[in-house]
CSV table of C-alpha atoms and ligand atoms in Angstrom, one decimal:
chain,number,residue,atom,x,y,z
A,21,MET,CA,-25.1,8.4,-14.6
A,22,SER,CA,-28.4,7.2,-12.4
A,23,ALA,CA,-31.5,9.4,-12.7
A,24,GLU,CA,-32.5,7.9,-9.0
A,25,PRO,CA,-30.5,10.3,-6.5
A,26,GLY,CA,-30.0,8.0,-4.1
A,27,ARG,CA,-27.2,6.1,-6.7
A,28,ALA,CA,-25.2,9.5,-7.7
A,29,ALA,CA,-22.8,8.4,-4.4
A,30,LEU,CA,-23.3,4.8,-5.6
A,31,ASP,CA,-22.9,6.2,-9.5
A,32,THR,CA,-19.5,8.0,-8.3
A,33,ILE,CA,-17.8,5.3,-6.4
A,34,LEU,CA,-18.1,2.8,-9.2
A,35,SER,CA,-17.1,4.4,-11.9
A,36,ARG,CA,-14.0,6.5,-10.2
A,37,ARG,CA,-10.7,5.6,-12.3
A,38,SER,CA,-7.3,6.6,-12.6
A,39,ILE,CA,-6.3,9.1,-14.8
A,40,GLY,CA,-3.2,9.7,-15.1
A,41,ARG,CA,-2.6,12.8,-17.6
A,42,LEU,CA,-4.8,15.8,-16.5
A,43,GLY,CA,-4.8,19.3,-17.8
A,44,PRO,CA,-7.1,22.0,-17.5
A,45,PRO,CA,-9.2,23.4,-16.1
A,46,ALA,CA,-7.7,22.4,-12.5
A,47,PRO,CA,-10.8,22.4,-9.6
A,48,SER,CA,-12.0,26.3,-8.4
A,49,PRO,CA,-10.7,27.0,-5.7
A,50,ALA,CA,-14.2,26.5,-4.1
A,51,GLU,CA,-14.4,22.9,-6.0
A,52,LEU,CA,-10.8,22.5,-4.5
A,53,GLN,CA,-12.7,23.5,-0.8
A,54,THR,CA,-15.6,21.6,-1.2
A,55,ILE,CA,-12.9,18.5,-2.0
A,56,LEU,CA,-11.1,18.7,0.7
A,57,THR,CA,-14.2,19.2,3.8
A,58,ALA,CA,-15.3,15.6,1.6
A,59,ALA,CA,-12.4,14.5,2.9
A,60,VAL,CA,-12.2,16.0,5.7
A,61,SER,CA,-15.4,13.5,6.5
A,62,ALA,CA,-13.9,11.0,6.6
A,63,PRO,CA,-14.7,8.2,9.5
A,64,ASP,CA,-11.5,10.2,12.5
A,65,HIS,CA,-11.9,7.7,15.6
A,66,GLU,CA,-11.7,10.3,19.0
A,67,GLU,CA,-12.3,12.9,15.8
A,68,LEU,CA,-8.0,13.2,16.6
A,69,ARG,CA,-7.8,15.1,13.0
A,70,PRO,CA,-4.7,13.1,11.3
A,71,TRP,CA,-4.7,14.3,8.3
A,72,ARG,CA,-2.6,17.0,6.5
A,73,PHE,CA,-3.2,18.6,3.0
A,74,VAL,CA,-0.5,20.5,1.6
A,75,VAL,CA,-2.1,21.8,-1.8
A,76,LEU,CA,0.8,23.0,-5.2
A,77,GLU,CA,-0.4,24.7,-8.0
A,78,GLY,CA,0.4,27.2,-10.1
A,79,PRO,CA,4.5,28.0,-10.2
A,80,ALA,CA,4.5,27.2,-6.6
A,81,LYS,CA,3.7,22.9,-7.9
A,82,ASP,CA,7.1,23.2,-10.9
A,83,ALA,CA,8.9,25.5,-7.4
A,84,PHE,CA,8.1,21.9,-6.0
A,85,GLY,CA,9.0,19.8,-8.9
A,86,ASP,CA,13.3,21.3,-8.3
A,87,VAL,CA,12.4,20.2,-4.5
A,88,LEU,CA,11.6,16.3,-5.4
A,89,ALA,CA,14.7,16.8,-8.6
A,90,GLU,CA,17.2,17.0,-5.7
A,91,ALA,CA,15.8,14.6,-2.7
A,92,TYR,CA,15.6,11.9,-5.6
A,93,LEU,CA,19.5,12.4,-5.2
A,94,ALA,CA,19.8,12.9,-2.6
A,95,ARG,CA,19.3,9.2,-1.9
A,96,CYS,CA,20.9,8.5,-4.7
A,97,ARG,CA,24.0,9.6,-3.2
A,98,ARG,CA,22.7,7.6,0.7
A,99,ASP,CA,22.5,4.8,-1.6
A,100,ARG,CA,25.5,4.8,-3.7
A,101,ALA,CA,23.6,4.8,-6.6
A,102,GLU,CA,24.0,6.4,-10.0
A,103,PRO,CA,21.2,9.4,-10.6
A,104,THR,CA,19.9,8.9,-13.5
A,105,THR,CA,19.2,11.8,-15.8
A,106,GLY,CA,15.6,10.2,-16.8
A,107,GLN,CA,14.5,10.0,-13.7
A,108,LEU,CA,16.2,12.5,-12.7
A,109,GLU,CA,13.7,14.4,-15.7
A,110,LYS,CA,10.3,12.2,-14.2
A,111,GLU,CA,10.9,13.5,-10.9
A,112,ARG,CA,11.4,17.8,-11.4
A,113,THR,CA,8.3,17.2,-14.2
A,114,LYS,CA,5.4,14.8,-12.9
A,115,LEU,CA,3.7,17.6,-10.6
A,116,GLY,CA,3.0,18.3,-14.8
A,117,ARG,CA,1.2,15.5,-14.7
A,118,ALA,CA,-1.6,17.6,-13.1
A,119,PRO,CA,-2.7,21.4,-12.7
A,120,VAL,CA,-2.9,20.9,-9.8
A,121,VAL,CA,-1.9,17.9,-6.3
A,122,VAL,CA,-3.4,17.8,-3.2
A,123,VAL,CA,-0.8,16.5,-0.6
A,124,VAL,CA,-2.5,13.8,1.9
A,125,GLY,CA,0.0,13.9,5.3
A,126,ALA,CA,-1.0,11.5,8.2
A,127,SER,CA,-0.1,13.2,11.1
A,128,PRO,CA,-1.0,10.7,13.9
A,129,ARG,CA,0.1,11.2,18.0
A,130,ALA,CA,-0.1,8.9,21.0
A,131,HIS,CA,-3.2,7.9,21.8
A,132,PRO,CA,-4.7,5.1,24.3
A,133,LYS,CA,-7.1,4.7,22.5
A,134,VAL,CA,-6.4,4.6,18.7
A,135,PRO,CA,-3.1,3.6,18.3
A,136,GLU,CA,-1.2,5.2,14.4
A,137,VAL,CA,-3.0,2.1,12.2
A,138,GLU,CA,-5.9,3.5,12.9
A,139,GLN,CA,-5.2,7.6,11.9
A,140,VAL,CA,-3.3,6.8,9.0
A,141,ALA,CA,-6.0,4.3,8.7
A,142,ALA,CA,-8.7,7.8,8.7
A,143,VAL,CA,-6.9,9.1,6.5
A,144,ALA,CA,-6.4,7.4,3.8
A,145,ALA,CA,-10.1,7.1,4.2
A,146,ALA,CA,-10.0,10.9,3.6
A,147,ALA,CA,-7.8,11.0,0.9
A,148,GLU,CA,-10.6,8.5,-0.7
A,149,ASN,CA,-12.9,10.6,0.0
A,150,ALA,CA,-11.9,13.3,-1.4
A,151,LEU,CA,-11.1,11.2,-5.1
A,152,LEU,CA,-14.6,10.3,-4.7
A,153,ALA,CA,-15.8,13.7,-4.7
A,154,ALA,CA,-13.8,14.8,-7.2
A,155,THR,CA,-15.0,12.6,-9.9
A,156,ALA,CA,-18.7,13.7,-8.5
A,157,LEU,CA,-17.3,17.5,-9.5
A,158,GLY,CA,-16.5,15.7,-13.0
A,159,TYR,CA,-12.7,15.6,-12.2
A,160,GLY,CA,-10.7,13.4,-13.0
A,161,SER,CA,-7.9,11.6,-10.2
A,162,MET,CA,-5.7,9.9,-9.4
A,163,TRP,CA,-4.0,8.8,-6.2
A,164,ARG,CA,0.2,8.3,-6.2
A,165,THR,CA,3.4,7.7,-3.8
A,166,GLY,CA,6.7,7.0,-4.5
A,167,ASP,CA,9.8,7.4,-3.5
A,168,ALA,CA,9.8,10.5,-2.8
A,169,ALA,CA,6.5,9.5,-0.1
A,170,TYR,CA,9.1,8.2,2.1
A,171,ASP,CA,11.9,11.1,2.1
A,172,PRO,CA,11.9,13.2,5.1
A,173,ALA,CA,13.3,15.5,3.4
A,174,VAL,CA,10.5,15.6,0.6
A,175,LYS,CA,8.2,15.5,4.3
A,176,THR,CA,9.5,18.7,5.8
A,177,ALA,CA,10.3,20.3,2.5
A,178,LEU,CA,5.8,20.4,2.6
A,179,GLY,CA,5.8,21.0,6.0
A,180,LEU,CA,5.2,17.4,7.9
A,181,SER,CA,7.6,16.5,10.3
A,182,GLU,CA,10.1,13.5,9.5
A,183,ALA,CA,7.1,11.6,11.7
A,184,ASP,CA,4.1,12.5,9.6
A,185,GLN,CA,3.8,10.1,6.3
A,186,ILE,CA,2.9,11.1,3.0
A,187,VAL,CA,-0.4,8.8,1.9
A,188,GLY,CA,-0.9,10.2,-1.3
A,189,PHE,CA,-0.5,12.4,-3.7
A,190,LEU,CA,-3.5,13.3,-5.5
A,191,TYR,CA,-3.2,14.6,-8.8
A,192,LEU,CA,-6.6,16.5,-9.8
A,193,GLY,CA,-8.0,18.1,-12.9
A,194,THR,CA,-9.5,17.4,-16.3
A,195,ALA,CA,-8.9,14.4,-18.7
A,196,GLU,CA,-9.1,14.8,-22.5
A,197,PRO,CA,-12.0,13.8,-24.3
A,198,GLY,CA,-11.3,10.6,-25.1
A,199,ARG,CA,-8.7,9.7,-22.2
A,200,ALA,CA,-11.5,8.9,-19.3
A,201,PRO,CA,-11.2,4.5,-19.0
A,202,GLU,CA,-14.7,3.6,-19.3
A,203,ALA,CA,-15.1,2.0,-15.5
A,204,GLN,CA,-14.8,-1.4,-15.5
A,205,PRO,CA,-16.9,-3.1,-12.6
A,206,ARG,CA,-14.4,-5.2,-10.1
A,207,GLN,CA,-15.2,-8.8,-9.8
A,208,LEU,CA,-14.8,-9.4,-5.5
A,209,GLY,CA,-14.0,-12.9,-6.3
A,210,ASP,CA,-13.1,-15.0,-3.6
A,211,VAL,CA,-12.3,-12.3,-0.9
A,212,VAL,CA,-15.7,-12.1,0.7
A,213,TRP,CA,-17.0,-15.0,2.9
A,214,ARG,CA,-19.3,-15.4,6.3
A,215,TRP,CA,-18.3,-16.7,8.9
A,216,ALA,CA,-20.9,-20.3,10.7
A,217,PRO,CA,-19.7,-21.5,13.4
A,218,PRO,CA,-18.1,-24.5,13.8
A,219,GLY,CA,-19.7,-26.9,13.2
A,220,PRO,CA,-20.2,-30.0,15.9
A,221,ALA,CA,-17.2,-31.9,16.4
A,222,THR,CA,-17.2,-35.4,14.4
A,223,SER,CA,-15.2,-38.6,15.7
B,318,FMN,C1,-2.1,4.4,-1.8
B,318,FMN,C2,-1.6,4.0,-2.8
B,318,FMN,C3,-0.7,4.1,-3.2
B,318,FMN,C4,-0.6,4.6,-4.8
B,318,FMN,N1,0.5,4.7,-5.6
B,318,FMN,C5,0.7,4.8,-6.9
B,318,FMN,C6,1.9,5.0,-7.8
B,318,FMN,O1,2.2,5.9,-7.4
B,318,FMN,N2,1.9,4.3,-9.0
B,318,FMN,C7,0.4,4.7,-9.3
B,318,FMN,O2,1.0,4.2,-11.1
B,318,FMN,N3,-0.5,3.6,-9.1
B,318,FMN,C8,-0.6,4.3,-7.6
B,318,FMN,N4,-1.5,3.8,-6.9
B,318,FMN,C9,-2.8,3.2,-7.5
B,318,FMN,C10,-3.2,3.8,-8.8
B,318,FMN,O3,-3.8,5.0,-8.0
B,318,FMN,C11,-5.2,3.8,-8.8
B,318,FMN,O4,-5.3,2.5,-8.0
B,318,FMN,C12,-4.7,2.1,-9.6
B,318,FMN,O5,-3.3,2.2,-10.9
B,318,FMN,C13,-5.8,1.2,-10.2
B,318,FMN,O6,-6.6,2.4,-10.2
B,318,FMN,P1,-8.1,3.1,-10.5
B,318,FMN,O7,-8.0,3.6,-9.4
B,318,FMN,O8,-8.3,3.1,-11.9
B,318,FMN,O9,-8.3,1.6,-10.1
B,318,FMN,C14,-1.6,3.5,-5.4
B,318,FMN,C15,-3.0,3.6,-5.0
B,318,FMN,C16,-2.7,3.8,-3.7
B,318,FMN,C17,-3.2,3.4,-2.3
Protein backbone atom coordinates (compact mmCIF):
# COMPACT_ATOMS: atom_id res chain seq x y z
CA MET A 1 0.00 0.00 0.00
CA SER A 2 1.17 3.52 -0.76
CA ALA A 3 2.07 5.93 2.04
CA GLU A 4 0.39 8.69 0.04
CA PRO A 5 -3.11 9.09 1.48
CA GLY A 6 -4.53 10.17 -1.87
CA ARG A 7 -3.47 6.84 -3.41
CA ALA A 8 -5.08 4.62 -0.81
CA ALA A 9 -8.44 4.39 -2.58
CA LEU A 10 -6.73 3.71 -5.89
CA ASP A 11 -4.54 1.03 -4.31
CA THR A 12 -7.66 -0.64 -2.93
CA ILE A 13 -9.34 -0.63 -6.35
CA LEU A 14 -6.27 -1.97 -8.14
CA SER A 15 -5.56 -4.65 -5.54
CA ARG A 16 -9.08 -6.11 -5.13
CA ARG A 17 -9.12 -9.74 -6.21
CA SER A 18 -11.63 -12.51 -5.64
CA ILE A 19 -10.78 -15.10 -3.04
CA GLY A 20 -12.85 -18.26 -3.36
CA ARG A 21 -12.48 -19.65 0.14
CA LEU A 22 -12.61 -17.40 3.18
CA GLY A 23 -12.56 -18.11 6.88
CA PRO A 24 -13.02 -16.23 10.13
CA PRO A 25 -12.87 -13.54 11.24
CA ALA A 26 -15.82 -12.07 9.40
CA PRO A 27 -16.27 -8.30 9.31
CA SER A 28 -17.62 -7.18 12.70
CA PRO A 29 -21.16 -5.74 12.84
CA ALA A 30 -19.67 -2.21 12.80
CA GLU A 31 -17.47 -3.10 9.82
CA LEU A 32 -20.41 -4.64 8.00
CA GLN A 33 -22.29 -1.42 8.62
CA THR A 34 -19.38 0.47 7.03
CA ILE A 35 -19.29 -1.93 4.07
CA LEU A 36 -23.02 -1.53 3.44
CA THR A 37 -22.86 2.24 3.90
CA ALA A 38 -20.15 2.25 1.24
CA ALA A 39 -22.52 0.20 -0.92
CA VAL A 40 -25.33 2.76 -0.65
CA SER A 41 -22.87 5.54 -1.49
CA ALA A 42 -22.99 4.35 -5.12
CA PRO A 43 -24.46 6.63 -7.78
CA ASP A 44 -28.25 6.41 -7.65
CA HIS A 45 -30.24 8.18 -10.36
CA GLU A 46 -33.17 10.04 -8.74
CA GLU A 47 -32.22 8.47 -5.41
CA LEU A 48 -34.55 5.54 -5.91
CA ARG A 49 -32.59 3.35 -3.47
CA PRO A 50 -33.09 0.28 -5.65
CA TRP A 51 -30.79 -1.91 -3.51
CA ARG A 52 -31.66 -4.51 -0.91
CA PHE A 53 -29.15 -6.39 1.26
CA VAL A 54 -29.82 -9.67 3.02
CA VAL A 55 -27.09 -10.73 5.46
CA LEU A 56 -26.57 -14.46 5.90
CA GLU A 57 -24.40 -15.45 8.83
CA GLY A 58 -24.12 -18.01 11.62
CA PRO A 59 -26.75 -20.73 11.92
CA ALA A 60 -29.12 -18.81 9.61
CA LYS A 61 -26.53 -19.04 6.83
CA ASP A 62 -26.20 -22.80 7.42
CA ALA A 63 -29.98 -23.13 7.34
CA PHE A 64 -30.17 -21.21 4.08
CA GLY A 65 -28.07 -23.97 2.51
CA ASP A 66 -31.13 -26.21 2.91
CA VAL A 67 -33.21 -23.62 1.04
CA LEU A 68 -30.66 -23.61 -1.79
CA ALA A 69 -30.66 -27.42 -1.89
CA GLU A 70 -34.49 -27.58 -1.99
CA ALA A 71 -34.55 -24.92 -4.70
CA TYR A 72 -32.07 -26.97 -6.76
CA LEU A 73 -34.28 -30.07 -6.44
CA ALA A 74 -37.34 -28.04 -7.47
CA ARG A 75 -35.48 -26.69 -10.54
CA CYS A 76 -34.54 -30.25 -11.48
CA ARG A 77 -38.19 -31.33 -11.18
CA ARG A 78 -39.28 -28.33 -13.25
CA ASP A 79 -36.71 -29.11 -15.95
CA ARG A 80 -37.27 -32.89 -15.72
CA ALA A 81 -33.55 -33.24 -15.01
CA GLU A 82 -31.97 -35.84 -12.74
CA PRO A 83 -30.43 -34.15 -9.67
CA THR A 84 -26.86 -35.14 -8.94
CA THR A 85 -25.61 -35.86 -5.45
CA GLY A 86 -22.58 -33.67 -6.08
CA GLN A 87 -24.59 -30.61 -7.08
CA LEU A 88 -27.09 -31.14 -4.27
CA GLU A 89 -24.26 -31.22 -1.75
CA LYS A 90 -22.68 -28.17 -3.35
CA GLU A 91 -25.91 -26.19 -3.04
CA ARG A 92 -26.25 -27.24 0.60
CA THR A 93 -22.70 -26.30 1.56
CA LYS A 94 -21.59 -23.52 -0.76
CA LEU A 95 -22.39 -20.71 1.67
CA GLY A 96 -19.73 -22.29 3.87
CA ARG A 97 -17.08 -20.76 1.63
CA ALA A 98 -17.18 -17.60 3.78
CA PRO A 99 -18.31 -16.68 7.29
CA VAL A 100 -20.73 -14.04 6.01
CA VAL A 101 -22.57 -13.75 2.72
CA VAL A 102 -24.47 -10.63 1.72
CA VAL A 103 -27.12 -11.11 -0.91
CA VAL A 104 -27.38 -7.94 -2.99
CA GLY A 105 -30.81 -7.54 -4.50
CA ALA A 106 -32.22 -4.99 -6.92
CA SER A 107 -35.80 -3.88 -6.48
CA PRO A 108 -36.39 -1.67 -9.49
CA ARG A 109 -39.61 0.28 -9.84
CA ALA A 110 -41.31 1.93 -12.77
CA HIS A 111 -40.00 5.46 -13.17
CA PRO A 112 -40.46 7.91 -16.04
CA LYS A 113 -36.78 8.94 -16.11
CA VAL A 114 -34.89 5.95 -14.75
CA PRO A 115 -35.28 2.72 -16.70
CA GLU A 116 -34.81 -0.59 -14.96
CA VAL A 117 -31.34 -1.10 -16.44
CA GLU A 118 -30.12 2.04 -14.67
CA GLN A 119 -31.50 0.88 -11.35
CA VAL A 120 -29.81 -2.52 -11.69
CA ALA A 121 -26.61 -0.71 -12.73
CA ALA A 122 -26.79 1.32 -9.51
CA VAL A 123 -27.10 -1.90 -7.51
CA ALA A 124 -24.10 -3.39 -9.32
CA ALA A 125 -22.14 -0.25 -8.44
CA ALA A 126 -23.25 -0.72 -4.82
CA ALA A 127 -22.02 -4.33 -4.88
CA GLU A 128 -18.59 -3.25 -6.14
CA ASN A 129 -18.45 -0.48 -3.52
CA ALA A 130 -19.09 -3.16 -0.89
CA LEU A 131 -16.26 -5.34 -2.24
CA LEU A 132 -13.91 -2.37 -2.26
CA ALA A 133 -14.84 -1.36 1.28
CA ALA A 134 -14.26 -4.93 2.44
CA THR A 135 -10.87 -4.91 0.68
CA ALA A 136 -9.97 -1.57 2.30
CA LEU A 137 -10.79 -3.05 5.71
CA GLY A 138 -8.47 -6.00 5.03
CA TYR A 139 -11.12 -8.63 4.22
CA GLY A 140 -11.27 -11.00 1.29
CA SER A 141 -14.35 -11.15 -0.89
CA MET A 142 -15.94 -12.75 -3.92
CA TRP A 143 -19.03 -11.89 -5.99
CA ARG A 144 -20.94 -14.94 -7.16
CA THR A 145 -24.29 -15.70 -8.73
CA GLY A 146 -25.22 -19.10 -10.24
CA ASP A 147 -28.66 -20.57 -10.98
CA ALA A 148 -29.94 -19.83 -7.47
CA ALA A 149 -29.64 -16.11 -8.16
CA TYR A 150 -32.30 -16.38 -10.85
CA ASP A 151 -34.64 -18.71 -8.96
CA PRO A 152 -37.91 -17.05 -7.81
CA ALA A 153 -38.13 -19.47 -4.86
CA VAL A 154 -34.72 -18.33 -3.60
CA LYS A 155 -35.70 -14.68 -3.95
CA THR A 156 -38.90 -15.07 -1.97
CA ALA A 157 -37.16 -17.16 0.70
CA LEU A 158 -34.83 -14.19 1.20
CA GLY A 159 -37.71 -11.76 1.56
CA LEU A 160 -37.32 -10.33 -1.94
CA SER A 161 -40.15 -10.34 -4.43
CA GLU A 162 -40.11 -12.52 -7.55
CA ALA A 163 -39.80 -9.35 -9.66
CA ASP A 164 -36.65 -8.33 -7.80
CA GLN A 165 -33.27 -9.41 -9.07
CA ILE A 166 -30.39 -10.97 -7.20
CA VAL A 167 -27.36 -9.09 -8.47
CA GLY A 168 -24.91 -11.12 -6.43
CA PHE A 169 -24.00 -13.16 -3.41
CA LEU A 170 -21.04 -11.34 -1.83
CA TYR A 171 -18.85 -13.74 0.14
CA LEU A 172 -16.86 -11.92 2.83
CA GLY A 173 -14.25 -13.12 5.29
CA THR A 174 -10.55 -13.54 5.84
CA ALA A 175 -8.14 -15.20 3.43
CA GLU A 176 -5.91 -17.89 4.87
CA PRO A 177 -2.31 -16.68 4.95
CA GLY A 178 -0.75 -17.34 1.57
CA ARG A 179 -4.11 -17.91 -0.15
CA ALA A 180 -4.75 -14.30 -1.13
CA PRO A 181 -3.89 -14.02 -4.81
CA GLU A 182 -1.39 -11.40 -5.93
CA ALA A 183 -3.22 -8.69 -7.82
CA GLN A 184 -2.12 -8.86 -11.42
CA PRO A 185 -2.58 -5.49 -13.08
CA ARG A 186 -5.30 -5.73 -15.72
CA GLN A 187 -4.39 -4.64 -19.23
CA LEU A 188 -6.73 -2.23 -20.98
CA GLY A 189 -6.04 -3.71 -24.40
CA ASP A 190 -8.20 -2.44 -27.23
CA VAL A 191 -11.33 -1.55 -25.27
CA VAL A 192 -10.62 2.18 -25.22
CA TRP A 193 -10.52 4.61 -28.09
CA ARG A 194 -10.88 8.33 -28.54
CA TRP A 195 -13.70 9.42 -30.77
CA ALA A 196 -12.91 12.01 -33.41
CA PRO A 197 -15.34 13.66 -35.79
CA PRO A 198 -15.31 12.12 -39.25
CA GLY A 199 -12.97 13.91 -41.66
CA PRO A 200 -14.18 15.44 -44.89
CA ALA A 201 -15.47 12.90 -47.39
CA THR A 202 -12.90 11.91 -49.98
CA SER A 203 -14.02 11.19 -53.53
C1 LIG B 1 -22.45 -10.41 -11.68
C2 LIG B 1 -21.28 -11.33 -11.45
C3 LIG B 1 -21.51 -12.66 -11.15
C4 LIG B 1 -20.45 -13.54 -10.95
N1 LIG B 1 -20.71 -14.85 -10.62
C5 LIG B 1 -19.69 -15.70 -10.43
C6 LIG B 1 -19.93 -17.04 -10.04
O1 LIG B 1 -21.07 -17.45 -9.83
N2 LIG B 1 -18.86 -17.87 -9.91
C7 LIG B 1 -17.59 -17.43 -10.13
O2 LIG B 1 -16.65 -18.23 -10.02
N3 LIG B 1 -17.32 -16.15 -10.46
C8 LIG B 1 -18.34 -15.27 -10.61
N4 LIG B 1 -18.08 -13.97 -10.94
C9 LIG B 1 -16.70 -13.54 -11.22
C10 LIG B 1 -15.87 -13.34 -9.96
O3 LIG B 1 -16.57 -12.54 -9.02
C11 LIG B 1 -14.54 -12.64 -10.27
O4 LIG B 1 -14.76 -11.32 -10.61
C12 LIG B 1 -13.74 -13.30 -11.36
O5 LIG B 1 -13.45 -14.62 -10.98
C13 LIG B 1 -12.43 -12.55 -11.65
O6 LIG B 1 -11.64 -12.50 -10.51
P1 LIG B 1 -11.21 -11.12 -9.85
O7 LIG B 1 -12.44 -10.54 -9.19
O8 LIG B 1 -10.15 -11.48 -8.90
O9 LIG B 1 -10.72 -10.22 -10.93
C14 LIG B 1 -19.13 -13.06 -11.09
C15 LIG B 1 -18.90 -11.70 -11.34
C16 LIG B 1 -19.96 -10.85 -11.53
C17 LIG B 1 -19.70 -9.38 -11.80
